[in-house]
XYZ file of C-alpha atoms in Angstrom:
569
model
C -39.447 -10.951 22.306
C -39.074 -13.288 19.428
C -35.452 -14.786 18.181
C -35.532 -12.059 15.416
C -36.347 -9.500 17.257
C -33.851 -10.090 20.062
C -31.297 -10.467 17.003
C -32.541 -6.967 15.816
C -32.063 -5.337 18.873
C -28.687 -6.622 19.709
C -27.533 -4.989 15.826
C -28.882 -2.041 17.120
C -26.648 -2.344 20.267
C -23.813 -3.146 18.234
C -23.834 0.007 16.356
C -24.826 2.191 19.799
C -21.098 0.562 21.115
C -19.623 1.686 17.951
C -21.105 5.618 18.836
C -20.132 4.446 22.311
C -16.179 4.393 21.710
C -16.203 6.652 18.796
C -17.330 9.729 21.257
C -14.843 7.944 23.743
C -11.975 8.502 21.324
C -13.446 12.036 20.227
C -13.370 12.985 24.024
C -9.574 12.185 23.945
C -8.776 14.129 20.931
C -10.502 17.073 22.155
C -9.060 16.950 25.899
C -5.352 15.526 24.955
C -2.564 17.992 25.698
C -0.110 16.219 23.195
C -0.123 16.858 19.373
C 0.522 13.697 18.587
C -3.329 13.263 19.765
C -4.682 16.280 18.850
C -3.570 16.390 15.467
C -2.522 13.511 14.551
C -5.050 10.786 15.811
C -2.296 9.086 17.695
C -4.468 6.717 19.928
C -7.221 3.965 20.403
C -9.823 3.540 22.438
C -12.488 0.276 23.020
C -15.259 -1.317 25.521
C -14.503 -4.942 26.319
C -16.638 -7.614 27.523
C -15.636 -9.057 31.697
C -13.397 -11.529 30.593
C -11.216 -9.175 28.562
C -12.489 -9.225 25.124
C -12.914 -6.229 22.922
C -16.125 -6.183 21.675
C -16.201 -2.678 19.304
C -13.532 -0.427 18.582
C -13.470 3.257 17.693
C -13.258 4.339 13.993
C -10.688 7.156 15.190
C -7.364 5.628 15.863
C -3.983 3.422 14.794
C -4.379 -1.170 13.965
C -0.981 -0.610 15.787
C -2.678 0.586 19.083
C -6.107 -1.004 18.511
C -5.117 -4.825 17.286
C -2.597 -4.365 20.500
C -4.645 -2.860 23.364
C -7.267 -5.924 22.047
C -5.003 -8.491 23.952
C -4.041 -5.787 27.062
C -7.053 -6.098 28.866
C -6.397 -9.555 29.393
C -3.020 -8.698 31.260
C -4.752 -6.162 33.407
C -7.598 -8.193 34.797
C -4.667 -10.659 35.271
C -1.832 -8.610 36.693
C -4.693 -6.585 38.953
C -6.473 -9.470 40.131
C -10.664 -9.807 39.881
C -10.454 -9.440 43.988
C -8.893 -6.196 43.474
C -11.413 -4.253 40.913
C -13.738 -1.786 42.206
C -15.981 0.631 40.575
C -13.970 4.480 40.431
C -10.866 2.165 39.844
C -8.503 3.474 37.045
C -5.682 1.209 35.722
C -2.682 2.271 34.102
C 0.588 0.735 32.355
C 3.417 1.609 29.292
C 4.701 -2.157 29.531
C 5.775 -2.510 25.743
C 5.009 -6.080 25.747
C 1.864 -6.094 27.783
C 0.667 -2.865 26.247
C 1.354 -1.527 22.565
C 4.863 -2.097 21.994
C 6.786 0.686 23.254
C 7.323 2.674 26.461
C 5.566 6.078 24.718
C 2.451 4.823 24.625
C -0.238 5.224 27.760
C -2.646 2.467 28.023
C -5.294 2.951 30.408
C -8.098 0.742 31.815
C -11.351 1.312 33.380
C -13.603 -1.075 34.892
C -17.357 -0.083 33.967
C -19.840 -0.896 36.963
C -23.533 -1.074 36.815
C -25.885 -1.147 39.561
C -22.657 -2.547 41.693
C -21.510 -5.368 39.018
C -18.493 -5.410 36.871
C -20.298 -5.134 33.311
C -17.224 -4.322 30.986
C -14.315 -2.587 30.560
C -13.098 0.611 28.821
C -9.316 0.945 27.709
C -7.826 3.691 25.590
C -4.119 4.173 24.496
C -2.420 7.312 23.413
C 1.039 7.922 22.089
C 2.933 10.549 24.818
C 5.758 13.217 23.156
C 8.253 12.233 26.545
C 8.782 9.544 28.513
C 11.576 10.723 29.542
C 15.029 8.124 29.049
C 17.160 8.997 25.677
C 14.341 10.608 23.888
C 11.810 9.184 20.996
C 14.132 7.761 19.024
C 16.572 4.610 17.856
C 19.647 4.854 19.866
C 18.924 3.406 22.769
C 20.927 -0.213 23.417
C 18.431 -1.555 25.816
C 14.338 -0.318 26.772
C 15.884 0.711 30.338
C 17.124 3.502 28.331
C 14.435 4.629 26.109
C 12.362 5.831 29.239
C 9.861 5.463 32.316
C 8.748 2.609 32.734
C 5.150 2.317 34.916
C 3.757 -1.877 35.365
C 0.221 -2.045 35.569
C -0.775 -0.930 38.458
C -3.694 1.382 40.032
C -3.668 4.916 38.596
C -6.995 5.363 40.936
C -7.804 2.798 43.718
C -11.768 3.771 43.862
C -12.039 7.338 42.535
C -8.248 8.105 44.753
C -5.328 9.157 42.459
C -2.161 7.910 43.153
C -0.181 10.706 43.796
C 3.117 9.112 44.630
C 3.354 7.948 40.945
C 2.207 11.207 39.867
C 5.029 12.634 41.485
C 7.428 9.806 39.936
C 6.272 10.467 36.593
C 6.789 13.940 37.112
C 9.958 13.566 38.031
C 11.397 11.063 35.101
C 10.127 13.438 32.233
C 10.774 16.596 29.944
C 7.233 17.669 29.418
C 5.699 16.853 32.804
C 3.034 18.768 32.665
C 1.594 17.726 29.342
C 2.226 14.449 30.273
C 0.176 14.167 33.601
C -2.542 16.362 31.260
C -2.557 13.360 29.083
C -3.132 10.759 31.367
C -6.117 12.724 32.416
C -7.235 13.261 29.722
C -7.007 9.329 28.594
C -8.561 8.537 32.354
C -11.750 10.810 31.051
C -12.009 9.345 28.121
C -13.191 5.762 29.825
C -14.858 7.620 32.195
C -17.071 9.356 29.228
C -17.626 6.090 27.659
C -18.814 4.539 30.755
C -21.773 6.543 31.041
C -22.455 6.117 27.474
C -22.782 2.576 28.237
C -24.948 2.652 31.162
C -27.271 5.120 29.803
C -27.381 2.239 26.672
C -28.040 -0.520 29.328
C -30.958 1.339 31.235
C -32.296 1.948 27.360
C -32.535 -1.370 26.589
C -33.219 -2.555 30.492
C -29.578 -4.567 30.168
C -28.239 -5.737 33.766
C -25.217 -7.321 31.913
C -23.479 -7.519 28.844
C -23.290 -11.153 28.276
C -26.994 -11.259 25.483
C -24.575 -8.851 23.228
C -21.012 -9.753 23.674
C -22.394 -13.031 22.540
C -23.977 -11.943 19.555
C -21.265 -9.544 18.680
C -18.328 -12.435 18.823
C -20.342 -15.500 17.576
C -21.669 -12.945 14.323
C -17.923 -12.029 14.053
C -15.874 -15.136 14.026
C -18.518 -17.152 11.677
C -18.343 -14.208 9.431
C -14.401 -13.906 9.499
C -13.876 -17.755 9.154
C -16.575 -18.000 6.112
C -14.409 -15.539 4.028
C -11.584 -17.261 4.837
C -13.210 -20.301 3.785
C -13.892 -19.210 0.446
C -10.079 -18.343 -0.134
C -8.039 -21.158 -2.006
C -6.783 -23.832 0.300
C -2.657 -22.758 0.082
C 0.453 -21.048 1.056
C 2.952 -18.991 -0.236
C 5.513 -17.181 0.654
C 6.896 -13.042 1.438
C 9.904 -11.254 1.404
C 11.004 -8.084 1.643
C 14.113 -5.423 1.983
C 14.171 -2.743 4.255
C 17.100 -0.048 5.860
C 17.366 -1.290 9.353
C 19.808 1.187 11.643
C 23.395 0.312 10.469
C 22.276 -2.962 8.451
C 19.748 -3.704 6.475
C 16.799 -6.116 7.677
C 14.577 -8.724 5.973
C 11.121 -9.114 6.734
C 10.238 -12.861 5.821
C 6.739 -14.651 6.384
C 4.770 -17.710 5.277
C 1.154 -16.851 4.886
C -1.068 -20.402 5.132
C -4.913 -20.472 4.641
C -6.020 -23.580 6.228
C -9.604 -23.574 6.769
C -11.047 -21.544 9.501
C -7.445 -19.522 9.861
C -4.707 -17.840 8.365
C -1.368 -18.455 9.693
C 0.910 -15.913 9.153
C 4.548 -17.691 10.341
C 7.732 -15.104 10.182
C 11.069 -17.826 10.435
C 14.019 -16.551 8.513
C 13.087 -12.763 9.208
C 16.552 -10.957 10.361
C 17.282 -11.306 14.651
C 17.533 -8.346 16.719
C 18.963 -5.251 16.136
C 21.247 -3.572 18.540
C 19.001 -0.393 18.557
C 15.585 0.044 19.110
C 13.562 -0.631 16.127
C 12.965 -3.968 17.585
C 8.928 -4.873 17.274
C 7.486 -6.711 20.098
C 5.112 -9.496 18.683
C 2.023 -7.925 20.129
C 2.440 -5.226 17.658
C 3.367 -7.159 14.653
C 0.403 -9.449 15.247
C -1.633 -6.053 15.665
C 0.071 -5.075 11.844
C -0.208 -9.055 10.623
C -4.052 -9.160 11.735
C -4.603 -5.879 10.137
C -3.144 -6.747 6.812
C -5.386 -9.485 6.363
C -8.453 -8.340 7.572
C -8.565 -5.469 5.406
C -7.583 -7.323 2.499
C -10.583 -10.157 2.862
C -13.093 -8.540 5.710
C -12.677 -4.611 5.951
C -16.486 -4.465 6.430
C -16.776 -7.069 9.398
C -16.022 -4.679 12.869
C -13.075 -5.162 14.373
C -13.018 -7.278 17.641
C -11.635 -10.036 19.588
C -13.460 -12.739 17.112
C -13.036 -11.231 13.947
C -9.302 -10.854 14.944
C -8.670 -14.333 16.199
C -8.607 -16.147 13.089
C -5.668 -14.343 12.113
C -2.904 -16.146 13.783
C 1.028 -15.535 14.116
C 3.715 -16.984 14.912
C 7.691 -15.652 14.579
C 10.929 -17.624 16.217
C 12.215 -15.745 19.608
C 14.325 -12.589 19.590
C 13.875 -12.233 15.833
C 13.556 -8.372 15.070
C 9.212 -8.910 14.873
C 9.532 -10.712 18.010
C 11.363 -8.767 20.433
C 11.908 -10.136 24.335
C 12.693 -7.871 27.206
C 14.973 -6.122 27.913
C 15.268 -5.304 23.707
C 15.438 -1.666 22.741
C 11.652 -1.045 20.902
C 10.996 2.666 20.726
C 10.913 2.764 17.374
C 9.343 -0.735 16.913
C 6.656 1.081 14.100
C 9.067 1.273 12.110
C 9.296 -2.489 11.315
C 6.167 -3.204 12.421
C 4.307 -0.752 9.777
C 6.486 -3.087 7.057
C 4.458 -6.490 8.101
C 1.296 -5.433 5.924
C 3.854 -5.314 2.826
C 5.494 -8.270 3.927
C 1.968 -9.940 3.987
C 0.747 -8.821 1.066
C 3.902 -10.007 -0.654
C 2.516 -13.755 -0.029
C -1.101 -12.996 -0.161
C -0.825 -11.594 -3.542
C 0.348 -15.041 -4.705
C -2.831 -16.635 -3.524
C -5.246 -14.042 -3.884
C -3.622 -12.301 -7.358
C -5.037 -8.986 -8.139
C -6.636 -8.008 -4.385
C -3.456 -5.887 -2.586
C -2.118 -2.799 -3.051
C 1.545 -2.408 -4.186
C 3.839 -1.344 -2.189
C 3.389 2.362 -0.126
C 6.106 4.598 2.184
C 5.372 1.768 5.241
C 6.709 3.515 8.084
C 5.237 6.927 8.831
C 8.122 9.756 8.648
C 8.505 10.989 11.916
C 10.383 13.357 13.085
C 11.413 14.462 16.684
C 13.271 18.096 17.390
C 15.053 18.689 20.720
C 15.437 22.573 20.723
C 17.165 24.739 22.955
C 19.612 28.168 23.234
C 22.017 28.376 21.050
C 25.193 27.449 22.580
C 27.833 28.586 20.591
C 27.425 32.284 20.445
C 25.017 34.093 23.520
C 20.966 33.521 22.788
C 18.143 35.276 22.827
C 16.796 36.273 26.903
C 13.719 34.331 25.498
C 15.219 31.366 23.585
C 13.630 28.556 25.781
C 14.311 24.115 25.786
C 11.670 22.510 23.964
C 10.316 19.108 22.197
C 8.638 19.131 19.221
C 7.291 15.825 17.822
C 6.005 15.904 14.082
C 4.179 12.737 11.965
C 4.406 13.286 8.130
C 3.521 10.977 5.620
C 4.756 8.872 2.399
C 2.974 8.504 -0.625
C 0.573 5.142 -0.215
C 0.765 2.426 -2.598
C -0.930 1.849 -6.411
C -3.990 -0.420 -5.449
C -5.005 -3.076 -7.968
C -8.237 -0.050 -9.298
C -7.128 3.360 -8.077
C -3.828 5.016 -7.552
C -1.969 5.270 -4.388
C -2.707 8.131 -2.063
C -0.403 11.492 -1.590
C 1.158 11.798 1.966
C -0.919 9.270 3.566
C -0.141 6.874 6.318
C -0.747 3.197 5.111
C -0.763 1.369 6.902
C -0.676 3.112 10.225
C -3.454 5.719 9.513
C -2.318 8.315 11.498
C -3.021 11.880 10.063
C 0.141 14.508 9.098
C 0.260 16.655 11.467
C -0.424 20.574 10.018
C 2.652 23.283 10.130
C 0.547 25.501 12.427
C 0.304 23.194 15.147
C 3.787 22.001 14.949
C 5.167 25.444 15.131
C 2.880 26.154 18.194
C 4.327 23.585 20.052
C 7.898 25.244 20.072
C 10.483 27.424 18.657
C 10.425 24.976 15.309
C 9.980 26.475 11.684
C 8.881 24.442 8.526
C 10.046 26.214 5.911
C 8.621 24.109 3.036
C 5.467 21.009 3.236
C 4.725 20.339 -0.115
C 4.100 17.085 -2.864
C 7.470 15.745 -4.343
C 6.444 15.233 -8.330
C 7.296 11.928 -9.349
C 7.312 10.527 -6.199
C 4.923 7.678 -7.110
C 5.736 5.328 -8.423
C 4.691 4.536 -12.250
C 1.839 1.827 -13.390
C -1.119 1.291 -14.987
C -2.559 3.423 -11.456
C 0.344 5.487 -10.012
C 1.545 5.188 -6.196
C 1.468 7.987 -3.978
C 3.459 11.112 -3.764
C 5.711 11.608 -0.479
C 6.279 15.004 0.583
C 9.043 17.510 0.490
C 9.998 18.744 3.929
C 12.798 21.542 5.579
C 12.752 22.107 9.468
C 15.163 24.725 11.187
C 14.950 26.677 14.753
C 13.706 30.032 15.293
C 16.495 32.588 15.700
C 18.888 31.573 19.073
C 18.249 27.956 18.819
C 19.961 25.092 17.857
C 18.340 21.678 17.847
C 18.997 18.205 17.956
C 16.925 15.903 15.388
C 15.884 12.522 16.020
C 15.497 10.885 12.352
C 12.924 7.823 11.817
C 12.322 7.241 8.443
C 12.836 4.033 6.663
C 13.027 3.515 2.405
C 16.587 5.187 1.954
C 18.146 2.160 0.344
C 15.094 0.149 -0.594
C 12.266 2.242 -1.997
C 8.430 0.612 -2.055
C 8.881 -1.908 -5.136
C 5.958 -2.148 -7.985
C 3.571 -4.921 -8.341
C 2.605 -6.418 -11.436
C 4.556 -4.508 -14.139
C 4.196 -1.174 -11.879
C 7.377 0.887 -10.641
C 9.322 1.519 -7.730
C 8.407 4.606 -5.666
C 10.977 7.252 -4.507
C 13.245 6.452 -1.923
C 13.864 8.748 1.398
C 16.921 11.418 1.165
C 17.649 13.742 4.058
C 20.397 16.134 4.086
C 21.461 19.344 6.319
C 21.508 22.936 4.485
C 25.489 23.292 4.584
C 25.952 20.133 2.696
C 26.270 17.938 5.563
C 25.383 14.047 5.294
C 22.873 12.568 7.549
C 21.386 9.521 8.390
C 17.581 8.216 8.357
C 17.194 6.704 11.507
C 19.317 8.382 14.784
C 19.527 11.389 16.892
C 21.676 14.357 14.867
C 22.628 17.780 15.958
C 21.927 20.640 13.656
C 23.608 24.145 14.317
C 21.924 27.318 14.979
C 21.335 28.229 11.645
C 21.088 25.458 9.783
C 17.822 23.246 8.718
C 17.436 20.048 7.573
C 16.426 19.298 4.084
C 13.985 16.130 3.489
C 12.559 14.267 0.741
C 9.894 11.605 1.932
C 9.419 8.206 -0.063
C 6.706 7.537 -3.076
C 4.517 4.542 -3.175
C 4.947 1.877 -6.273
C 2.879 1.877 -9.136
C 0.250 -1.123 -10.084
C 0.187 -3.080 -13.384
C 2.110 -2.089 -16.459
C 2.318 2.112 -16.954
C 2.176 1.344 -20.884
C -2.129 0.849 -19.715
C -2.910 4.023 -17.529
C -5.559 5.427 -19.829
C -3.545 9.243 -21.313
C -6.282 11.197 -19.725
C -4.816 10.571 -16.218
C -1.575 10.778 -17.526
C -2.265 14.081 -18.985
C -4.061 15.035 -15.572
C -1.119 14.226 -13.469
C 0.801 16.445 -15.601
C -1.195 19.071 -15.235
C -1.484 18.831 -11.453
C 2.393 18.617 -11.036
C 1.780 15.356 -9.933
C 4.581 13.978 -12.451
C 7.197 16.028 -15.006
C 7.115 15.981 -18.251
C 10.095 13.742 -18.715
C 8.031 11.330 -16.753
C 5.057 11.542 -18.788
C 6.793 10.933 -21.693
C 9.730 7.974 -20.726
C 6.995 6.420 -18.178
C 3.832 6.551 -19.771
C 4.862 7.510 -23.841
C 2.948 10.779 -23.610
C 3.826 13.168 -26.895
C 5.538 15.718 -27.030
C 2.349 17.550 -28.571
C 0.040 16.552 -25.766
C 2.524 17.522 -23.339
C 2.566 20.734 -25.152
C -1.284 20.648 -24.832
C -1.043 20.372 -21.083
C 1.216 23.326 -20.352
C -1.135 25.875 -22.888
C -4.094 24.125 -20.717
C -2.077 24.824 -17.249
C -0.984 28.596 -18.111
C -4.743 29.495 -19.004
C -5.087 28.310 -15.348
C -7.312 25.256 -15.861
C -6.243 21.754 -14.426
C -8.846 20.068 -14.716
C-alpha cells in the first residue's frame, strides 16, 4: 500500500471513529433513565488512544463534558494502574477535579481489548438529576456537602459489578433507582462502542491503533497550529461583569497568540466564592479551549491535538480555578461565561470574527416537590425531583442574528414541557419567546424565554434557582445593544433570588423571564425588511421597531394589516 493510499485509508478510519462514538452517545440517549440525557443531550462520550488521548469525539454532547473528560482518561489509567486493567473491566468516578467539574456528573471508562491487547479506551460522561448531599444547587459551603462522592475506582473488575458500591450509592441518593439505571446505561454505552471498534479493526485487518492515532493527532495539531499561525502576532485583553451568589464576580483574562499557541491567562479574575459556583480549571480550560477553537478551527475534529494548542493558565483558588474542598455544583455557571470572557479579548485581535454577547449560563432549574404540608394532601401526592434546562437567547454574530432559546455556549437542548411534567407532579404553565428580548443591532441577539412552574394540586415545592444575567445583562458589540436581563418572581408578589434554593407554597408558582442575547453592529444598518419581519413574528414590539431601528409609523401600520390577514412572512 502506497503512502497515499495508507493516508486515504486512515481518513476513512477517522470518519468510521466519528460513526464509532456518535452511535456510542446515541446508545446513551436512548438507554439513559435521566432527562437531563434523554432530552436534553446532557453528556459526552469518546474513544481514546492507550496512553490516554482522545482521538474523536461524538457530535452529540456538551465542550463542558467533552474538552473535560479529554484530560480524565489520563487520571484513570493513572489512579487504576496499567497492572490493574483487564478486558470486561469498567471504571467509574464523579471526582470534580479529575472528572468534569462537579460531583453530578458520571464519568465512566472502559478499556477496549482486541485479540487480548489493550487497543484503546472508551469514556462517556453524563450529568445525574441526584447525587444525593444538599441537592443541585448553590448553597452548599463546601463539595462534602453538595453530594456522593465515588474516586475512581472499579465499577466492574473483569465483567463483576461491584455491588458493595452499588449498595453505597443506593444508599446516599434520592432517585436511586434512576441513578444505578444511569450508570448502566453509561457502562453500555462503551461497551456498544467497543464492538464498533473491533468490528472496524478486523475491517481494515488493524491489530492496534497506533497507524491512526498517529495520523489523527499529527493531521490535527499541524492543522490547529497553522491557523493559529496565520493570526496576528499579539495580545489583548477581557473583562467582564457577572451576578455571582451574594456579590458580583469578574471574569478577567489575557488572551496571547504566540506562534504555535494561544495562551489564555485569567489573573485578576474575582477569588472564591463562599457557595458553589466555583469552576474547577478542568472545566474552564474545557470552556477556554472551546471558545477558541470554534472561533479559528470549528471544522478541524476535536481531539487531544487540536485541543492542546489552546493553553490556560489562572492563579490558585481564583473562582475559574477552584481547589478541593471548594463548593462547585454549580461551577457551569461561571464556566459557560469564559467563551464571553474570551471573546472579549479575541475580538480585539481578530475584529469582526465573534459573536456578541448571548444568555451564557443555561437557565436551569431544579424543583424538590412533595405533600403539601400545611393543610392535609392528596392520598396520592408523592416526593419528587424534577430537573429542567431552558435556554437564553444566543448572541448577534458578526452575519446573522443571535439564536432564540439556545444554549451558547453549552449546547445542551431545552428540555420539552411534556417530558418535564412526566418526570413529576410539576406544571409549566407558560414556555414561550419574550419579545424584545434580543438585544438590538445591525443583526439582533436572541430571544430568552418566558417561563411559570407551580405543583400539581397537594404539593408544595422547593426551587433551586441557577440563572445568572440579573444585574448584568449580555452587553452589545460594535454599536449593538444589551440583551434582557433575568427577572424571577413568585405569583403572590414575593421577591426571589437567581441563584439559591427557595420554597414556594402550595399554590403558588414561580414567574420567570430568561435573559436576551446582545445585538451586533449599529441597529441604525439592519436592512427594514428584517425589521419589519421581526415585527411581524412578535419577535420585537412596535415601540422597539420604531425607537431601535426608526421603523414608521406607516410601515408599522403595514405590518399589523399584513399580520391580521394572517401572513408573516
Amino acid at each position: 500500500m502506497t503512502q497515499d493510499h495508507s493516508n486515504v485509508a486512515y481518513q476513512v478510519m477517522w470518519n468510521r471513529l466519528i460513526s464509532v462514538v456518535e452511535e456510542q452517545a446515541q446508545a446513551l440517549v436512548r438507554t439513559a433513565f435521566s432527562t437531563s440525557v434523554r432530552e436534553a443531550g446532557d453528556l459526552s462520550a469518546g474513544v481514546y488512544d492507550t496512553h490516554g488521548n482522545m482521538l474523536a469525539q461524538a457530535v452529540t454532547g456538551t465542550p463542558g463534558h467533552v474538552n473535560a473528560m479529554a484530560d480524565a482518561v489520563a487520571h484513570f489509567i493513572r489512579r487504576i494502574g496499567r497492572q490493574n486493567i483487564f478486558e470486561g473491566d469498567v471504571y467509574i468516578t464523579n471526582d470534580p477535579w479529575e472528572g468534569t467539574g462537579h460531583l453530578h456528573d458520571i464519568t465512566m471508562v472502559t478499556p477496549s481489548f482486541h485479540k487480548g491487547a489493550l487497543v484503546g479506551f472508551f469514556a462517556c460522561t453524563a450529568h445525574i438529576v441526584d447525587i444525593g448531599g444538599r441537592g443541585f444547587g448553590a448553597d452548599a459551603h463546601s463539595v462534602y456537602e453538595e453530594g456522593l462522592y465515588i474516586p475512581i475506582m472499579k465499577f466492574a473488575d473483569r465483567g463483576t459489578v461491584d455491588e458493595t458500591l452499588t449498595r453505597i450509592i443506593r444508599g446516599n441518593v434520592r432517585e436511586p433507582d434512576q441513578l444505578i439505571g444511569d450508570i448502566y446505561a453509561l457502562a453500555t454505552c462503551n461497551e456498544i462502542g467497543h464492538r464498533r471498534l473491533i468490528d472496524m479493526m478486523e475491517e481494515f485487518a488493524l491489530d492496534d491503533l497506533d497507524g491512526i492515532a498517529g495520523f489523527i493527532l499529527d493531521n490535527s495539531r499541524r492543522a490547529t497550529i497553522e491557523r493559529i499561525a496565520a493570526l496576528p502576532q499579539t495580545s489583548a485583553t477581557g473583562e467582564m461583569m457577572m451576578d455571582g451568589f451574594d456579590t458580583p464576580i469578574t471574569l478577567k483574562v489575557k488572551v496571547s497568540v504566540e506562534g504555535d499557541r494561544i495562551l489564555s491567562d485569567f489573573a485578576g479574575t474575582s477569588g472564591l466564592d463562599k457557595k458553589g459556583i466555583n469552576c474547577p480549571l478542568v472545566y474552564t480550560k474545557a470552556y477556554a479551549c472551546y471558545a477558541l477553537k470554534v472561533a479559528i478551527a470549528p471544522e478541524i475534529p476535536n481531539n487531544a491535538a487540536s485541543l492542546a494548542p489552546f493553553q490556560i493558565a489562572a492563579p490558585e483558588n481564583t473562582i475559574v480555578n477552584a481547589l478541593h474542598p471548594a463548593p462547585v455544583a454549580l461551577r457551569h455557571i461561571v464556566g459557560h461565561f469564559v467563551p464571553d470572557a474570551v471573546f472579549d479579548a479575541f475580538d480585539k485581535i481578530v475584529p469582526g470574527l465573534v459573536p456578541a454577547e448571548g444568555a451564557g449560563c443555561l437557565c436551569n432549574f431544579q424543583v424538590s416537590l412533595r405533600p403539601r404540608t400545611d393543610a392535609p394532601a392528596p392520598a396520592d401526592a408523592r416526593r419528587s425531583e424534577v430537573l429542567t434546562f431552558n435556554s437564553g437567547g444566543s448572541g448577534a454574530r458578526p452575519d446573522h442574528d443571535g439564536l432564540n432559546a439556545t444554549a451558547f455556549p453549552s449546547g445542551v437542548m431545552t428540555m420539552p414541557i411534556e417530558a418535564t411534567e412526566h418526570a413529576g407532579p410539576v406544571i409549566i404553565w407558560r414556555k414561550e419567546l419574550r419579545p424584545d428580548s434580543g438585544g438590538a443591532g445591525k443583526t439582533r441577539g436572541g430571544l430568552g424565554q418566558y417561563m411559570e412552574v407551580g405543583a400539581q394540586e397537594g404539593h408544595e415545592f422547593d426551587i433551586q434557582a441557577m440563572f445568572d444575567r440579573g444585574q448584568y445583562p449580555a452587553r452589545g458589540r460594535r454599536g449593538g445593544k444589551n440583551g434582557a436581563n433575568t427577572t424571577i418572581v413568585r405569583s403572590d408578589g414575593a421577591a426571589m433570588h437567581v441563584k439559591g434554593k427557595q420554597f414556594v407554597p402550595h399554590g403558588e408558582r414561580v414567574i420567570m423571564a430568561f435573559p436576551g442575547g446582545a445585538g451586533y453592529g449599529d441597529p441604525s444598518d439592519r436592512p427594514a425588511d428584517l425589521v419589519k419581519r421581526d415585527l411581524a413574528r412578535g419577535y420585537i414590539t412596535a415601540q422597539t421597531a420604531a425607537d431601535e431601528y426608526g421603523l414608521s409609523a406607516d410601515d408599522i401600520a403595514e405590518v399589523a394589516a399584513t399580520v391580521a390577514k394572517g401572513d408573516d412572512t
